[in-house]
PDB file of N, CA, C and O in Angstrom:
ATOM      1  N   UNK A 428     152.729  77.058 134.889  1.00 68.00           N
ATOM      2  CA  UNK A 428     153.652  77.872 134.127  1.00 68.00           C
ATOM      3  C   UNK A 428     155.100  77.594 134.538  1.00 68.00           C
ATOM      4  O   UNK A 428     155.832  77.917 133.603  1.00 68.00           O
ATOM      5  N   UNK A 429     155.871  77.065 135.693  1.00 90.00           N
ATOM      6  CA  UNK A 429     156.596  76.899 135.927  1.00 90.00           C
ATOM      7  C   UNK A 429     157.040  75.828 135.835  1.00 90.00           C
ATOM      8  O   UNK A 429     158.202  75.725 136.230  1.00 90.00           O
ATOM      9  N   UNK A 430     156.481  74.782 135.388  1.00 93.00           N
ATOM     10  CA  UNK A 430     156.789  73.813 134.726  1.00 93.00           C
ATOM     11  C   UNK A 430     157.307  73.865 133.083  1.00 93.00           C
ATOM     12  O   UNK A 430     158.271  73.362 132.505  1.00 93.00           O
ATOM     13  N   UNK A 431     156.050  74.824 132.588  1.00 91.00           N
ATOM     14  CA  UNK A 431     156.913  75.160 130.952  1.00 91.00           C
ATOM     15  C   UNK A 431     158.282  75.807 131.067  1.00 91.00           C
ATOM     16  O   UNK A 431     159.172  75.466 130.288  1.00 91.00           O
ATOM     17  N   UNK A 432     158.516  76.822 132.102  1.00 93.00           N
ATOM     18  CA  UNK A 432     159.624  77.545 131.973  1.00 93.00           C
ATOM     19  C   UNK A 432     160.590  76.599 132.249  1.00 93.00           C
ATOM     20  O   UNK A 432     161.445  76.668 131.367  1.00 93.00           O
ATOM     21  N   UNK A 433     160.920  75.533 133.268  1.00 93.00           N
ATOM     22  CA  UNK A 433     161.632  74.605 133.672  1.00 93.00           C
ATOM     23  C   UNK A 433     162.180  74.044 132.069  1.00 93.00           C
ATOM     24  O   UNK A 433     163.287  74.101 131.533  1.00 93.00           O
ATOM     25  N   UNK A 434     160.820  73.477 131.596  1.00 94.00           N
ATOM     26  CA  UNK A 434     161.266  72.572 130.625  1.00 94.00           C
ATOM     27  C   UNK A 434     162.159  73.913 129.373  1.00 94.00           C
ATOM     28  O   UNK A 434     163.295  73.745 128.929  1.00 94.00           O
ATOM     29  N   UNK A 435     161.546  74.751 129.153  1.00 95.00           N
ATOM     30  CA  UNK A 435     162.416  75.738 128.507  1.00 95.00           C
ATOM     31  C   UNK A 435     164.027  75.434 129.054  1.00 95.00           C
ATOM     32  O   UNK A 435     164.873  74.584 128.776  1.00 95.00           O
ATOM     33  N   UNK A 436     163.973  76.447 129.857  1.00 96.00           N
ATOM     34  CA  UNK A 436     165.704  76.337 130.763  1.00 96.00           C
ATOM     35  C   UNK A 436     166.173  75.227 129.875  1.00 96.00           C
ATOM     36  O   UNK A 436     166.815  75.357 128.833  1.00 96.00           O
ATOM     37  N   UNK A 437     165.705  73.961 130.511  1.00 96.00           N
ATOM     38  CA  UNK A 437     166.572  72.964 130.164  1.00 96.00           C
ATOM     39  C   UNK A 437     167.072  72.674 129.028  1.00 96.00           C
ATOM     40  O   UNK A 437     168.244  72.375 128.798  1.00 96.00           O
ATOM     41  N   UNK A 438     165.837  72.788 127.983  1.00 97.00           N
ATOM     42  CA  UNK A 438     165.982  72.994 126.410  1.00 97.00           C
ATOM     43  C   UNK A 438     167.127  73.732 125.942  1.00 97.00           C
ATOM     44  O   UNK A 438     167.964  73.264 125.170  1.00 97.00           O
ATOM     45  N   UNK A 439     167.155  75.248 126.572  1.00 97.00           N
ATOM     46  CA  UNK A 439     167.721  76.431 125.947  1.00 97.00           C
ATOM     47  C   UNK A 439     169.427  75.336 126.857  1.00 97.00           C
ATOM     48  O   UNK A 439     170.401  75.039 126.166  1.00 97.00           O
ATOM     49  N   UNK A 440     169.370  75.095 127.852  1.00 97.00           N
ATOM     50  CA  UNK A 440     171.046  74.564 128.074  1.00 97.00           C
ATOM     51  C   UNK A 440     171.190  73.030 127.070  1.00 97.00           C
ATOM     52  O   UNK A 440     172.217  72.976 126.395  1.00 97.00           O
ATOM     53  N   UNK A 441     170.708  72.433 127.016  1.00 97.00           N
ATOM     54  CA  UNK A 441     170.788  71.326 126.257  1.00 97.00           C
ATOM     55  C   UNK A 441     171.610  71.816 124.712  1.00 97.00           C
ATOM     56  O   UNK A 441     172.683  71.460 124.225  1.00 97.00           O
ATOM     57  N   UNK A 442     170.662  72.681 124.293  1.00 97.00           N
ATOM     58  CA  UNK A 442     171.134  73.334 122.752  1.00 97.00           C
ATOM     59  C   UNK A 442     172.388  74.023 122.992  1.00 97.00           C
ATOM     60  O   UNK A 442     173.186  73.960 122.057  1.00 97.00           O
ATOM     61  N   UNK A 443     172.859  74.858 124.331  1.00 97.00           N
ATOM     62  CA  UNK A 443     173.800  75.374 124.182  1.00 97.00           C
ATOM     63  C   UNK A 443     174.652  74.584 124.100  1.00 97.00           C
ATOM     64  O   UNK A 443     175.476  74.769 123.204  1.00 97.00           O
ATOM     65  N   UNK A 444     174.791  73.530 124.883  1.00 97.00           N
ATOM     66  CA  UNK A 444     176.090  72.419 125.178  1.00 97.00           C
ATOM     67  C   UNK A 444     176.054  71.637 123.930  1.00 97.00           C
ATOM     68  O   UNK A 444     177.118  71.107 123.610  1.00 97.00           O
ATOM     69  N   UNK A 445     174.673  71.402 122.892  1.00 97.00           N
ATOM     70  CA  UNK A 445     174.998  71.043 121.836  1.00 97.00           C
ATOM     71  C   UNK A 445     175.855  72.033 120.460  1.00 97.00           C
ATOM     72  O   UNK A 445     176.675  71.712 119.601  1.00 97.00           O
ATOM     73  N   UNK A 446     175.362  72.961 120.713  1.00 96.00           N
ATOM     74  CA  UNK A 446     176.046  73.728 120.028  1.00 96.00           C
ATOM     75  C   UNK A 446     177.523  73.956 120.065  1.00 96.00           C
ATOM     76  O   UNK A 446     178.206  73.906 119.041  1.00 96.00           O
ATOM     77  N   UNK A 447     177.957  74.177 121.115  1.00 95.00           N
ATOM     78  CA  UNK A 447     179.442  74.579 121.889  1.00 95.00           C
ATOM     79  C   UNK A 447     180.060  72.852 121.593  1.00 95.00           C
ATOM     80  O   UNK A 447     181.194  72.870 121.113  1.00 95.00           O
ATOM     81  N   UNK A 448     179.607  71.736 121.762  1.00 94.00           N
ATOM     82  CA  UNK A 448     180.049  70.542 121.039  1.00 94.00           C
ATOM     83  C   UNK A 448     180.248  70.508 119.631  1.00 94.00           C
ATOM     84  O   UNK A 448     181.111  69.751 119.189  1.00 94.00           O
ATOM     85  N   UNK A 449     179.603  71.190 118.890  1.00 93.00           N
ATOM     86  CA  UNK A 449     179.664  71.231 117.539  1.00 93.00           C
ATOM     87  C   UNK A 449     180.770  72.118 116.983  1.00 93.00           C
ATOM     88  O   UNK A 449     181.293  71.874 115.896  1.00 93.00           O
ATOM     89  N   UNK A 450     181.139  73.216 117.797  1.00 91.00           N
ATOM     90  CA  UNK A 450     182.104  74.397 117.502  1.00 91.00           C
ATOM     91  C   UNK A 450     183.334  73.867 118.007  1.00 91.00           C
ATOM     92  O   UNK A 450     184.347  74.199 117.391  1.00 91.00           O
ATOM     93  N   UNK A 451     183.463  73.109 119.004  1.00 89.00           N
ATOM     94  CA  UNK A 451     184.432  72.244 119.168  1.00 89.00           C
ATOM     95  C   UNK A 451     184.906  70.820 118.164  1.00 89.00           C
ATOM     96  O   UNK A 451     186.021  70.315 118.036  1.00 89.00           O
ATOM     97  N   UNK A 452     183.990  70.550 117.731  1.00 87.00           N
ATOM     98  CA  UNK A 452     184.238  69.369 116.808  1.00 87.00           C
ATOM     99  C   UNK A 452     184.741  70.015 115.251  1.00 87.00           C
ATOM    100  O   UNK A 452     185.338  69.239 114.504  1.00 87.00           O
ATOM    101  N   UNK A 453     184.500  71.375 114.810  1.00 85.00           N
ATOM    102  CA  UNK A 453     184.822  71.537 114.341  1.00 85.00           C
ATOM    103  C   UNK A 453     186.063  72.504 114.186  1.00 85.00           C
ATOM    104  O   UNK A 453     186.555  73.013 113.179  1.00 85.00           O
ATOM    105  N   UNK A 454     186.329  72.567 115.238  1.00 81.00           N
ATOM    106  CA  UNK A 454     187.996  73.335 115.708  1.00 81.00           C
ATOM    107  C   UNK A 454     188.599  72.128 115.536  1.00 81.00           C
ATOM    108  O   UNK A 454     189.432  72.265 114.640  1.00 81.00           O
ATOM    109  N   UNK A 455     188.591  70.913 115.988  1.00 78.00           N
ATOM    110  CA  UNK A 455     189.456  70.148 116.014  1.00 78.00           C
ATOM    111  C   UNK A 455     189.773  69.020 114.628  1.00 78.00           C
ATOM    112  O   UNK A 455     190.360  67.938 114.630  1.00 78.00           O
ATOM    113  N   UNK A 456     189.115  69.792 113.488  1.00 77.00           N
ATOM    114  CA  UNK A 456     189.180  69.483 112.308  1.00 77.00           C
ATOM    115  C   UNK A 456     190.206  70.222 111.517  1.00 77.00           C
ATOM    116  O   UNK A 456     190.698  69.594 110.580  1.00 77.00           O
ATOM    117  N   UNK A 457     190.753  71.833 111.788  1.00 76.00           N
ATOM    118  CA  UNK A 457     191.566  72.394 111.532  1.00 76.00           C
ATOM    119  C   UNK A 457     193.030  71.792 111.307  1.00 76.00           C
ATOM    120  O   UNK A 457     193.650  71.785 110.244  1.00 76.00           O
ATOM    121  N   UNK A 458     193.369  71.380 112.318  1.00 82.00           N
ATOM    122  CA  UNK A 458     194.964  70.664 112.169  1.00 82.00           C
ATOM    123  C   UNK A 458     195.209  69.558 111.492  1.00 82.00           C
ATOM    124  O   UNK A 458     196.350  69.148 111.284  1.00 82.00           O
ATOM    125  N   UNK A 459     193.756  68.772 110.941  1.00 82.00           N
ATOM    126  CA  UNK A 459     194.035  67.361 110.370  1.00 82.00           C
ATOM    127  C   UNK A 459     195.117  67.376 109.262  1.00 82.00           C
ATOM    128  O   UNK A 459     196.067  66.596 109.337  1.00 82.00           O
ATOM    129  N   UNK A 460     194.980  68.332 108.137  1.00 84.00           N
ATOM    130  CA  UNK A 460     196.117  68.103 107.439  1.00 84.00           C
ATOM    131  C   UNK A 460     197.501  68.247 107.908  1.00 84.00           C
ATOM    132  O   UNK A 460     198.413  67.711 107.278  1.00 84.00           O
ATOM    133  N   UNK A 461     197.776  69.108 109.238  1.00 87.00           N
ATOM    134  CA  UNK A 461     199.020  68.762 109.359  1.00 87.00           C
ATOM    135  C   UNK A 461     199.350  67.479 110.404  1.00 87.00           C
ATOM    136  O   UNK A 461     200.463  67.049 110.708  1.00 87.00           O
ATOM    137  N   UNK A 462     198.248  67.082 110.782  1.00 87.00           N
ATOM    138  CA  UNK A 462     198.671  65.713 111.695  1.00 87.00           C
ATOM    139  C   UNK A 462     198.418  64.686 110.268  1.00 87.00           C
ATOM    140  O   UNK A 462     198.771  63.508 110.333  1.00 87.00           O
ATOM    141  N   UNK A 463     197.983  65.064 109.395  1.00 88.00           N
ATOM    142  CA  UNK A 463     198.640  63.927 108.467  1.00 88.00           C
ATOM    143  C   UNK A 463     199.629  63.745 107.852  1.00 88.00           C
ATOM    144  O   UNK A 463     200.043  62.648 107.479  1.00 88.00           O
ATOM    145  N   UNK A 464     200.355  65.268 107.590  1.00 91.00           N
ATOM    146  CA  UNK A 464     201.917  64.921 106.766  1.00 91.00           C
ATOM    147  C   UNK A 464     202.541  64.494 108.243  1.00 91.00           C
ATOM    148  O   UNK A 464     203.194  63.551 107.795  1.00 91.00           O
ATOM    149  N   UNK A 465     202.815  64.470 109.551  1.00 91.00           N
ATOM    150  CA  UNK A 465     203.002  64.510 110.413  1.00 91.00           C
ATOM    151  C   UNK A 465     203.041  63.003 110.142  1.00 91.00           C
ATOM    152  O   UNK A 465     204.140  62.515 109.878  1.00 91.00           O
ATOM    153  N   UNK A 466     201.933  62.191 110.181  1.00 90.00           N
ATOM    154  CA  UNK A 466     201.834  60.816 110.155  1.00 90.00           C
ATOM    155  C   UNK A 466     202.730  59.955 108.872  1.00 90.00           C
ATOM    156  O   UNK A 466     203.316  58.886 109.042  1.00 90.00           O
ATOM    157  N   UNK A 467     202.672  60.553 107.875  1.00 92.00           N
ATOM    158  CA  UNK A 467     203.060  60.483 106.448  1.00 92.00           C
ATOM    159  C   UNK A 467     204.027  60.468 106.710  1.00 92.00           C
ATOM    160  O   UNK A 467     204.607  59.618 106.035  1.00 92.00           O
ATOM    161  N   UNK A 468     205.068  61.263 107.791  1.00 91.00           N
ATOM    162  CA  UNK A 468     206.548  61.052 107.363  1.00 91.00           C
ATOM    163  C   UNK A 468     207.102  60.448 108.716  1.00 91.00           C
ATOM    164  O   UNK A 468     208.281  60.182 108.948  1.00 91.00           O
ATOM    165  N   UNK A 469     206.205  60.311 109.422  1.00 90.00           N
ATOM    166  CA  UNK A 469     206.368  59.178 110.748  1.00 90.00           C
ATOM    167  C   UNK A 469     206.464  57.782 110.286  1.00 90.00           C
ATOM    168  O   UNK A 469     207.096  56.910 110.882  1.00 90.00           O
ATOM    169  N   UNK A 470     205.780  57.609 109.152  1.00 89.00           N
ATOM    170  CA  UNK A 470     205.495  56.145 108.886  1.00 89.00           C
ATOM    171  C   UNK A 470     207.035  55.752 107.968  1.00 89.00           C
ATOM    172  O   UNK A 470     207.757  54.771 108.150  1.00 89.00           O
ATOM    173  N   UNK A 471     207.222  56.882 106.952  1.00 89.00           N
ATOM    174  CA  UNK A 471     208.254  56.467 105.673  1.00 89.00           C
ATOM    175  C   UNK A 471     209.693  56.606 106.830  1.00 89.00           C
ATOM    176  O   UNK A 471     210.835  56.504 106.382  1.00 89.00           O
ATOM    177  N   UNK A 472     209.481  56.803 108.049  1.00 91.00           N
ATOM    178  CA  UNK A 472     210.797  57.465 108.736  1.00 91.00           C
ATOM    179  C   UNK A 472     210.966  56.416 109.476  1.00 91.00           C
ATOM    180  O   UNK A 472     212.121  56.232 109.859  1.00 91.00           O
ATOM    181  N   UNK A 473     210.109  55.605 109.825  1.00 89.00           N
ATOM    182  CA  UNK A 473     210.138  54.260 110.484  1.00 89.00           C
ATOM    183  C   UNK A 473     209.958  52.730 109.946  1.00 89.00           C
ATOM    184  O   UNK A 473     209.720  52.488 108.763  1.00 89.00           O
ATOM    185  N   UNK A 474     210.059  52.014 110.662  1.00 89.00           N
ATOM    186  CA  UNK A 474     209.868  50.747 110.191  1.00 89.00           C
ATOM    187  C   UNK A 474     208.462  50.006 110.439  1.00 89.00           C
ATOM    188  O   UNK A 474     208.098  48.886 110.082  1.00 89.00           O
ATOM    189  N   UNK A 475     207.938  50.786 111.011  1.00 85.00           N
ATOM    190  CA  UNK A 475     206.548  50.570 110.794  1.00 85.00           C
ATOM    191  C   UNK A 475     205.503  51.102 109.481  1.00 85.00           C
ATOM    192  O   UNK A 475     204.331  50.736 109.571  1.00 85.00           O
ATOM    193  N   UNK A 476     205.838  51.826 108.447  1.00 84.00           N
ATOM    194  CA  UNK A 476     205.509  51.999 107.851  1.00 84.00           C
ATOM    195  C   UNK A 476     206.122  50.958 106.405  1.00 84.00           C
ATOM    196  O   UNK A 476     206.190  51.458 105.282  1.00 84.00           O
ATOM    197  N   UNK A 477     206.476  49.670 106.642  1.00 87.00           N
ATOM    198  CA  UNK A 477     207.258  48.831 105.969  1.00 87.00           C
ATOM    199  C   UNK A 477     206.352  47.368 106.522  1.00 87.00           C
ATOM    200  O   UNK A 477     206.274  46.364 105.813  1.00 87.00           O
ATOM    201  N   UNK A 478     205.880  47.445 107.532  1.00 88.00           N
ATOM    202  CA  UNK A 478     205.179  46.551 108.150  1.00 88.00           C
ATOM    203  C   UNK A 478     203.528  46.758 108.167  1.00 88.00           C
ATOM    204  O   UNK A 478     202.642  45.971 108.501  1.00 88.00           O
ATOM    205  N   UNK A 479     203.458  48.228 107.637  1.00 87.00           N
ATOM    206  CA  UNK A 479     201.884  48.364 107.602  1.00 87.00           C
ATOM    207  C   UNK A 479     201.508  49.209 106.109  1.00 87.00           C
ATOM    208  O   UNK A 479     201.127  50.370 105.960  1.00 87.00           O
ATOM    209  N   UNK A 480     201.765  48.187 105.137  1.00 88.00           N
ATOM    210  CA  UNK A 480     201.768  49.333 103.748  1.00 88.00           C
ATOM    211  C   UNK A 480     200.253  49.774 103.369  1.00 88.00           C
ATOM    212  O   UNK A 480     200.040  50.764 102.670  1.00 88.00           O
ATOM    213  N   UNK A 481     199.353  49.060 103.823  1.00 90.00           N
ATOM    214  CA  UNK A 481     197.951  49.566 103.674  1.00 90.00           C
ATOM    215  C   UNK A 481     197.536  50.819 104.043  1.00 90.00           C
ATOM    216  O   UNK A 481     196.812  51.713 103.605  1.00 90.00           O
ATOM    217  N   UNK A 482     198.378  50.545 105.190  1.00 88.00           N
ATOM    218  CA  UNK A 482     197.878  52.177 106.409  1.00 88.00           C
ATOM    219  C   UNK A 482     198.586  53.072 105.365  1.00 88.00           C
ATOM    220  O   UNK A 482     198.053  53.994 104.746  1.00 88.00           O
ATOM    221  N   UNK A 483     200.380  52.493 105.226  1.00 88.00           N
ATOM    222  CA  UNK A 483     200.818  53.793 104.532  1.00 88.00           C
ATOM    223  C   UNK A 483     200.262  54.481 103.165  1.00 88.00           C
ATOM    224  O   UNK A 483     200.424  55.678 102.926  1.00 88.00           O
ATOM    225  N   UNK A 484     199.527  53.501 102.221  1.00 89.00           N
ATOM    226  CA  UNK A 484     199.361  54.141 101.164  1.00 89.00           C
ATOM    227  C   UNK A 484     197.794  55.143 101.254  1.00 89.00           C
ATOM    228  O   UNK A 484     197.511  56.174 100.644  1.00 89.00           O
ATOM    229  N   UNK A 485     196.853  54.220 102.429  1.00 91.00           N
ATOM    230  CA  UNK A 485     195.709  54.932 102.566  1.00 91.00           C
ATOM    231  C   UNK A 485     196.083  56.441 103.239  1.00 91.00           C
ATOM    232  O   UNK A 485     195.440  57.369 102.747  1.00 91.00           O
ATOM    233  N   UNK A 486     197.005  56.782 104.260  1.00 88.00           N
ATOM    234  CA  UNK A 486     197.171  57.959 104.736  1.00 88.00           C
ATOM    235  C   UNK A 486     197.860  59.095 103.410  1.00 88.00           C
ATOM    236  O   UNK A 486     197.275  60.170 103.272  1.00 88.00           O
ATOM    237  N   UNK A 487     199.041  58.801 102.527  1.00 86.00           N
ATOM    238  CA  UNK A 487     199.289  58.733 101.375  1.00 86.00           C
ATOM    239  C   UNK A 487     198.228  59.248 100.240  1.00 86.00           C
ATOM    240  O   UNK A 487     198.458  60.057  99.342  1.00 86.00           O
ATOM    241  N   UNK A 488     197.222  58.685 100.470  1.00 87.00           N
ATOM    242  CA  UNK A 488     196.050  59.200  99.478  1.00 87.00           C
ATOM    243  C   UNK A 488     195.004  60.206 100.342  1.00 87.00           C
ATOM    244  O   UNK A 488     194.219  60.999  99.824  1.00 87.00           O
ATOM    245  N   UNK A 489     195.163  60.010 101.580  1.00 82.00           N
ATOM    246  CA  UNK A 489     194.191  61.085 101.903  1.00 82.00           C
ATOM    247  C   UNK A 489     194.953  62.055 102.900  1.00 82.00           C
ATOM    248  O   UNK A 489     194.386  63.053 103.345  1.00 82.00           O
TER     249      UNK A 489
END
């Protein structure tokens, strides 16, 4: 029996740390639109966005 419970434990922490990864991955989805106008006017504000027009028009569209 203390072998099932072991393997439990481990299970029940495994899922938590998967879970708590998942709630984190999706917090850090929140700000994307503003780290993209962010990027969007980093690029038209520089001269790198003159040297990389692919990047600029793909960030541009999404």
């Amino acid at each position: 029996m203390s072998e099932r419970n072991a393997l439990l434990r481990r299970t029940r922490v495994w899922l938590a740390v998967f879970v708590v990864c998942l709630v984190l991955s999706g917090l850090t989805a929140f700000p994307l639109v503003h780290e993209l106008h962010w990027t969007q006017s980093l690029l038209h504000q520089t001269p790198l966005g003159g040297r990389l027009p692919g990047l600029t028009g793909w960030i541009g569209s999404v």
